[in-house]
CSV table of C-alpha atoms in Angstrom, one decimal:
chain,number,residue,atom,x,y,z
H,984,UNK,CA,-46.1,-96.9,-6.2
H,985,UNK,CA,-48.3,-93.5,-7.1
H,986,UNK,CA,-46.8,-90.1,-6.0
H,987,UNK,CA,-49.4,-86.3,-5.3
H,988,UNK,CA,-46.6,-85.1,-7.2
H,989,UNK,CA,-47.4,-83.0,-10.2
H,990,UNK,CA,-45.9,-84.2,-13.3
H,991,UNK,CA,-43.7,-80.9,-13.8
H,992,UNK,CA,-42.5,-81.6,-10.5
H,993,UNK,CA,-42.0,-84.7,-10.8
H,994,UNK,CA,-39.9,-84.3,-14.3
H,995,UNK,CA,-38.1,-82.2,-12.1
H,996,UNK,CA,-37.5,-84.5,-9.2
H,997,UNK,CA,-36.2,-87.9,-12.0
H,998,UNK,CA,-33.9,-85.7,-13.6
H,999,UNK,CA,-32.5,-85.0,-10.8
H,1000,UNK,CA,-32.1,-87.8,-9.3
H,1001,UNK,CA,-30.6,-89.2,-12.3
H,1002,UNK,CA,-33.4,-91.7,-13.7
H,1003,UNK,CA,-34.8,-93.3,-16.7
H,1004,UNK,CA,-38.8,-91.9,-17.2
H,1005,UNK,CA,-41.3,-92.1,-19.5
H,1006,UNK,CA,-43.9,-89.8,-20.1
H,1007,UNK,CA,-47.1,-90.9,-21.2
H,1008,UNK,CA,-49.9,-88.2,-22.8
H,1009,UNK,CA,-53.4,-88.8,-23.7
H,1010,UNK,CA,-53.7,-87.4,-27.8
H,1011,UNK,CA,-56.9,-88.2,-28.1
H,1012,UNK,CA,-59.9,-89.4,-27.0
H,1013,UNK,CA,-63.4,-90.7,-28.5
H,1014,UNK,CA,-66.6,-90.7,-27.0
H,1015,UNK,CA,-66.4,-90.5,-22.6
H,1016,UNK,CA,-63.3,-91.0,-21.3
H,1017,UNK,CA,-61.6,-90.1,-17.7
H,1018,UNK,CA,-59.1,-87.2,-19.2
H,1019,UNK,CA,-58.6,-84.8,-21.6
H,1020,UNK,CA,-56.1,-84.3,-24.2
H,1021,UNK,CA,-53.2,-82.8,-23.2
H,1022,UNK,CA,-53.5,-85.1,-19.9
H,1023,UNK,CA,-50.1,-86.0,-18.5
H,1024,UNK,CA,-48.2,-88.2,-16.1
H,1025,UNK,CA,-44.5,-89.3,-15.6
H,1026,UNK,CA,-43.6,-93.2,-14.9
H,1027,UNK,CA,-40.5,-95.0,-13.8
H,1028,UNK,CA,-39.0,-98.1,-13.0
H,1029,UNK,CA,-40.7,-97.9,-9.0
H,1030,UNK,CA,-42.5,-94.8,-9.3
H,1031,UNK,CA,-46.0,-92.7,-11.1
H,1032,UNK,CA,-46.8,-89.3,-11.0
H,1033,UNK,CA,-49.9,-87.4,-12.2
H,1034,UNK,CA,-52.7,-88.6,-13.6
H,1035,UNK,CA,-54.2,-89.8,-17.4
H,1036,UNK,CA,-57.9,-91.0,-15.9
H,1037,UNK,CA,-56.9,-93.8,-13.1
H,1038,UNK,CA,-58.3,-97.1,-13.0
H,1039,UNK,CA,-57.7,-99.9,-15.2
H,1040,UNK,CA,-56.6,-96.7,-18.0
H,1041,UNK,CA,-53.8,-96.4,-15.5
H,1042,UNK,CA,-52.9,-99.8,-15.0
H,1043,UNK,CA,-52.2,-100.7,-18.3
H,1044,UNK,CA,-50.3,-97.4,-19.0
H,1045,UNK,CA,-47.8,-97.7,-16.9
H,1046,UNK,CA,-47.4,-101.4,-17.5
H,1047,UNK,CA,-46.1,-100.8,-21.1
H,1048,UNK,CA,-43.7,-98.0,-19.8
H,1049,UNK,CA,-42.3,-99.8,-17.8
H,1050,UNK,CA,-41.3,-102.9,-20.3
H,1051,UNK,CA,-40.3,-100.0,-22.5
H,1052,UNK,CA,-37.5,-99.0,-19.4
H,1053,UNK,CA,-36.9,-103.1,-19.0
H,1054,UNK,CA,-36.5,-103.4,-22.7
H,1055,UNK,CA,-33.0,-101.6,-24.7
H,1056,UNK,CA,-34.9,-103.0,-27.2
H,1057,UNK,CA,-38.3,-101.5,-27.2
H,1058,UNK,CA,-38.9,-98.1,-29.0
H,1059,UNK,CA,-37.9,-95.1,-27.6
H,1060,UNK,CA,-41.7,-93.6,-28.7
H,1061,UNK,CA,-45.3,-95.6,-28.3
H,1062,UNK,CA,-48.6,-94.5,-29.6
H,1063,UNK,CA,-50.9,-96.8,-28.2
H,1064,UNK,CA,-54.8,-96.9,-28.1
H,1065,UNK,CA,-57.2,-98.6,-25.5
H,1066,UNK,CA,-60.9,-98.4,-26.2
H,1067,UNK,CA,-62.3,-98.7,-22.8
H,1068,UNK,CA,-64.4,-101.1,-22.1
H,1069,UNK,CA,-62.8,-103.3,-24.4
H,1070,UNK,CA,-58.5,-103.2,-23.3
H,1071,UNK,CA,-59.3,-101.9,-19.8
H,1072,UNK,CA,-63.1,-102.9,-18.5
H,1073,UNK,CA,-64.3,-99.2,-17.4
H,1074,UNK,CA,-67.3,-98.7,-18.1
H,1075,UNK,CA,-66.5,-95.0,-19.5
H,1076,UNK,CA,-67.0,-96.7,-23.5
H,1077,UNK,CA,-64.5,-94.8,-24.9
H,1078,UNK,CA,-61.1,-94.6,-26.7
H,1079,UNK,CA,-58.0,-93.3,-25.4
H,1080,UNK,CA,-54.7,-92.7,-27.3
H,1081,UNK,CA,-51.4,-92.8,-25.1
H,1082,UNK,CA,-48.3,-90.9,-26.4
H,1083,UNK,CA,-45.1,-93.1,-24.9
H,1084,UNK,CA,-42.1,-91.3,-24.8
H,1085,UNK,CA,-38.9,-93.0,-23.7
H,1086,UNK,CA,-36.3,-90.5,-22.0
H,1087,UNK,CA,-33.4,-92.8,-20.2
H,1088,UNK,CA,-30.8,-91.8,-18.0
H,1089,UNK,CA,-29.2,-88.1,-18.1
H,1090,UNK,CA,-25.5,-88.2,-19.8
H,1091,UNK,CA,-23.4,-90.1,-17.6
H,1092,UNK,CA,-21.9,-87.5,-14.8
H,1093,UNK,CA,-18.5,-87.7,-13.2
H,1094,UNK,CA,-16.8,-85.7,-10.4
H,1095,UNK,CA,-13.5,-85.5,-9.6
H,1096,UNK,CA,-12.5,-84.6,-6.6
H,1097,UNK,CA,-8.7,-82.4,-7.2
H,1098,UNK,CA,-7.5,-79.9,-9.9
H,1099,UNK,CA,-3.5,-81.6,-9.9
H,1100,UNK,CA,-1.8,-81.8,-13.6
H,1101,UNK,CA,-3.5,-85.4,-14.1
H,1102,UNK,CA,-6.7,-84.7,-12.9
H,1103,UNK,CA,-6.2,-81.4,-15.7
H,1104,UNK,CA,-5.2,-83.7,-18.6
H,1105,UNK,CA,-8.6,-86.0,-17.6
H,1106,UNK,CA,-10.9,-83.2,-18.0
H,1107,UNK,CA,-9.5,-82.1,-21.2
H,1108,UNK,CA,-10.2,-85.8,-22.3
H,1109,UNK,CA,-13.6,-86.5,-20.9
H,1110,UNK,CA,-14.4,-82.9,-22.6
H,1111,UNK,CA,-15.3,-85.3,-25.5
H,1112,UNK,CA,-17.4,-87.5,-24.2
H,1113,UNK,CA,-21.4,-87.4,-23.1
H,1114,UNK,CA,-20.8,-86.4,-20.0
H,1115,UNK,CA,-22.0,-83.4,-17.2
H,1116,UNK,CA,-18.5,-83.0,-15.5
H,1117,UNK,CA,-17.8,-81.6,-12.2
H,1118,UNK,CA,-14.7,-80.1,-11.0
H,1119,UNK,CA,-13.8,-79.7,-7.5
H,1120,UNK,CA,-11.1,-78.3,-5.6
H,1121,UNK,CA,-10.5,-75.9,-2.6
H,1122,UNK,CA,-7.3,-74.1,-3.1
H,1123,UNK,CA,-8.5,-70.9,-5.5
H,1124,UNK,CA,-4.8,-70.1,-7.1
H,1125,UNK,CA,-5.0,-73.0,-9.0
H,1126,UNK,CA,-8.6,-72.4,-10.6
H,1127,UNK,CA,-6.8,-69.0,-11.4
H,1128,UNK,CA,-3.7,-71.5,-13.1
H,1129,UNK,CA,-6.0,-73.5,-15.2
H,1130,UNK,CA,-8.0,-70.7,-16.5
H,1131,UNK,CA,-11.2,-72.4,-15.9
H,1132,UNK,CA,-12.9,-70.0,-18.1
H,1133,UNK,CA,-11.6,-72.6,-21.2
H,1134,UNK,CA,-13.0,-75.7,-20.2
H,1135,UNK,CA,-14.6,-77.9,-22.3
H,1136,UNK,CA,-18.5,-77.3,-22.2
H,1137,UNK,CA,-19.6,-80.4,-20.0
H,1138,UNK,CA,-16.8,-79.3,-17.2
H,1139,UNK,CA,-18.6,-77.4,-14.8
H,1140,UNK,CA,-15.8,-76.7,-12.0
H,1141,UNK,CA,-16.6,-75.4,-8.2
H,1142,UNK,CA,-14.5,-74.1,-6.0
H,1143,UNK,CA,-15.1,-74.8,-1.8
H,1144,UNK,CA,-13.2,-74.7,1.5
H,1145,UNK,CA,-13.8,-77.9,1.8
H,1146,UNK,CA,-13.8,-80.4,-1.1
H,1147,UNK,CA,-15.8,-82.6,1.3
H,1148,UNK,CA,-19.0,-80.3,0.9
H,1149,UNK,CA,-19.4,-80.9,-2.4
H,1150,UNK,CA,-20.7,-84.9,-2.1
H,1151,UNK,CA,-23.0,-83.5,-0.9
H,1152,UNK,CA,-24.7,-81.5,-4.4
H,1153,UNK,CA,-23.5,-84.8,-6.3
H,1154,UNK,CA,-26.3,-86.9,-7.8
H,1155,UNK,CA,-27.6,-90.3,-7.6
H,1156,UNK,CA,-25.2,-92.6,-10.1
H,1157,UNK,CA,-22.2,-90.3,-10.4
H,1158,UNK,CA,-18.8,-92.0,-11.3
H,1159,UNK,CA,-16.3,-90.5,-8.7
H,1160,UNK,CA,-12.7,-89.7,-9.0
H,1161,UNK,CA,-10.9,-89.1,-6.1
H,1162,UNK,CA,-7.3,-87.6,-6.8
H,1163,UNK,CA,-6.6,-84.9,-4.7
H,1164,UNK,CA,-3.0,-83.7,-3.1
H,1165,UNK,CA,-3.6,-84.8,-0.1
H,1166,UNK,CA,-3.9,-88.4,1.3
H,1167,UNK,CA,-5.5,-87.1,4.6
H,1168,UNK,CA,-8.4,-85.5,2.5
H,1169,UNK,CA,-8.7,-88.8,-0.4
H,1170,UNK,CA,-9.2,-90.8,2.6
H,1171,UNK,CA,-12.0,-88.3,4.2
H,1172,UNK,CA,-13.5,-88.3,0.9
H,1173,UNK,CA,-13.2,-92.2,-0.2
H,1174,UNK,CA,-15.8,-92.3,3.8
H,1175,UNK,CA,-18.2,-89.6,2.6
H,1176,UNK,CA,-18.5,-90.9,-0.8
H,1177,UNK,CA,-19.3,-94.8,0.6
H,1178,UNK,CA,-21.8,-93.1,3.3
H,1179,UNK,CA,-23.6,-91.9,-0.1
H,1180,UNK,CA,-23.8,-95.8,-1.0
H,1181,UNK,CA,-25.5,-94.4,-4.4
H,1182,UNK,CA,-21.9,-93.8,-6.0
H,1183,UNK,CA,-21.7,-95.8,-9.9
H,1184,UNK,CA,-17.8,-95.7,-9.0
H,1185,UNK,CA,-15.5,-94.1,-7.1
H,1186,UNK,CA,-11.9,-94.6,-8.4
H,1187,UNK,CA,-8.8,-93.6,-5.8
H,1188,UNK,CA,-5.6,-92.2,-7.7
H,1189,UNK,CA,-2.4,-94.0,-5.8
H,1190,UNK,CA,-0.7,-96.6,-5.8
H,1191,UNK,CA,-0.9,-100.2,-4.3
H,1192,UNK,CA,0.3,-99.7,-0.9
H,1193,UNK,CA,-2.2,-96.7,-0.9
H,1194,UNK,CA,-4.4,-99.0,-1.1
H,1195,UNK,CA,-3.5,-101.9,1.1
H,1196,UNK,CA,-3.2,-99.1,3.8
H,1197,UNK,CA,-7.4,-97.6,2.6
H,1198,UNK,CA,-8.8,-101.0,2.6
H,1199,UNK,CA,-7.4,-101.3,6.3
H,1200,UNK,CA,-8.2,-97.9,7.6
H,1201,UNK,CA,-11.4,-99.1,5.7
H,1202,UNK,CA,-11.9,-102.9,8.2
H,1203,UNK,CA,-11.5,-100.3,11.1
H,1204,UNK,CA,-14.0,-98.2,10.1
H,1205,UNK,CA,-16.7,-100.9,9.5
H,1206,UNK,CA,-17.3,-101.0,5.9
H,1207,UNK,CA,-18.7,-103.8,4.7
H,1208,UNK,CA,-16.1,-106.0,2.4
H,1209,UNK,CA,-18.3,-105.4,-0.6
H,1210,UNK,CA,-18.1,-101.1,-0.3
H,1211,UNK,CA,-14.1,-101.8,0.2
H,1212,UNK,CA,-13.6,-103.9,-2.9
H,1213,UNK,CA,-16.1,-100.9,-4.4
H,1214,UNK,CA,-13.3,-98.3,-4.1
H,1215,UNK,CA,-11.1,-98.9,-7.5
H,1216,UNK,CA,-7.7,-98.3,-6.6
H,1217,UNK,CA,-5.3,-97.9,-8.3
H,1218,UNK,CA,-7.5,-96.3,-10.1
H,1219,UNK,CA,-7.5,-96.5,-14.2
H,1220,UNK,CA,-7.2,-99.6,-17.0
H,1221,UNK,CA,-4.3,-101.9,-16.3
H,1222,UNK,CA,-3.0,-102.1,-19.7
H,1223,UNK,CA,-2.0,-98.9,-19.8
H,1224,UNK,CA,1.5,-98.7,-18.0
H,1225,UNK,CA,3.2,-95.4,-17.4
H,1226,UNK,CA,3.1,-92.9,-14.4
H,1227,UNK,CA,3.9,-90.1,-16.7
H,1228,UNK,CA,0.1,-87.6,-15.9
H,1229,UNK,CA,-1.0,-88.5,-19.7
H,1230,UNK,CA,-0.2,-92.0,-19.9
H,1231,UNK,CA,-3.0,-92.5,-15.9
H,1232,UNK,CA,-5.0,-89.6,-17.9
H,1233,UNK,CA,-5.3,-92.0,-20.2
H,1234,UNK,CA,-5.6,-95.2,-18.5
H,1235,UNK,CA,-8.3,-93.3,-15.9
H,1236,UNK,CA,-10.8,-92.4,-19.2
H,1237,UNK,CA,-10.0,-95.7,-20.8
H,1238,UNK,CA,-11.6,-97.6,-17.9
H,1239,UNK,CA,-14.4,-94.4,-17.9
H,1240,UNK,CA,-15.6,-95.2,-20.9
H,1241,UNK,CA,-15.9,-98.9,-20.3
H,1242,UNK,CA,-17.7,-98.7,-17.7
H,1243,UNK,CA,-20.0,-96.5,-19.4
H,1244,UNK,CA,-20.2,-98.3,-22.9
H,1245,UNK,CA,-20.8,-101.8,-20.4
H,1246,UNK,CA,-24.1,-100.6,-17.7
H,1247,UNK,CA,-25.3,-97.6,-20.5
H,1248,UNK,CA,-25.9,-98.9,-23.7
H,1249,UNK,CA,-27.8,-96.5,-25.8
H,1250,UNK,CA,-31.6,-97.7,-27.0
H,1251,UNK,CA,-31.8,-98.2,-30.7
H,1252,UNK,CA,-35.2,-96.7,-32.1
H,1253,UNK,CA,-36.3,-93.8,-34.4
H,1254,UNK,CA,-39.3,-93.0,-33.1
H,1255,UNK,CA,-42.1,-93.2,-35.1
H,1256,UNK,CA,-43.1,-91.9,-38.0
H,1257,UNK,CA,-45.7,-89.7,-39.1
H,1258,UNK,CA,-47.5,-92.9,-41.3
H,1259,UNK,CA,-47.1,-95.3,-38.7
H,1260,UNK,CA,-48.7,-92.2,-36.2
H,1261,UNK,CA,-51.9,-92.0,-38.7
H,1262,UNK,CA,-51.8,-95.5,-39.8
H,1263,UNK,CA,-52.1,-95.7,-34.6
H,1264,UNK,CA,-55.3,-92.8,-35.2
H,1265,UNK,CA,-57.0,-94.3,-38.3
H,1266,UNK,CA,-56.9,-98.0,-36.7
H,1267,UNK,CA,-58.5,-96.0,-33.3
H,1268,UNK,CA,-61.1,-94.7,-35.5
H,1269,UNK,CA,-61.6,-98.7,-36.9
H,1270,UNK,CA,-63.3,-99.2,-33.1
H,1271,UNK,CA,-65.4,-96.1,-32.5
């Protein structure tokens, strides 16, 4: 689906939404072409924004871009030449060179609700991950005790009157970890997170007894079995036992690493070398 949004506006939106995207840039034209060099458009799996000329050219570019988005083995950059008459059946008659650049989903985003002992240890462990972490609480005195200025660079603290306020500010596909000081608040947070319907993972600290009680309440609140099963309680790897804060934190961190490695494999590829670009441009000249 095409949107009227400019590529600059779209860039902000897709990053905020946590989506993977491809930017297509016209880097050269020969003869008659529908758009000039430096024209750009943004392509996601479902939408395209702005235009590099429309018609079969744009359709072919979108197809190439979506193949890059879907294939983890594809390169992160691709330079493609489009002789308009031969490849796209357009009557302009010229040739367009398009650079396609793939940008994966942003770094993993994690929200931790609660600044207790386990969470304090956990943020320091996760501070070594390539992840953006939001650390949320409502108790100003705890924030002062933790010296929030000394946190890892990927951790941002948030203080609210109610932690529930933060849920409206979360991005699509976030990992949410609920570990507050109050079981009633934990339940409210879990309900609100399920209502979003877009969390990548919901983890809840607590015992198996707490898990059973929460599940019964969620059934009464008319959540589906699939939604209820998506709440992981007790959160953490079963293989790591122990009740000390650092043991629980390591167990949770291990599960988060397991999730991100399984679902967010990095694309391999070093982009285009100058020789490859030069060869591609030489091929373009040969078509003129």
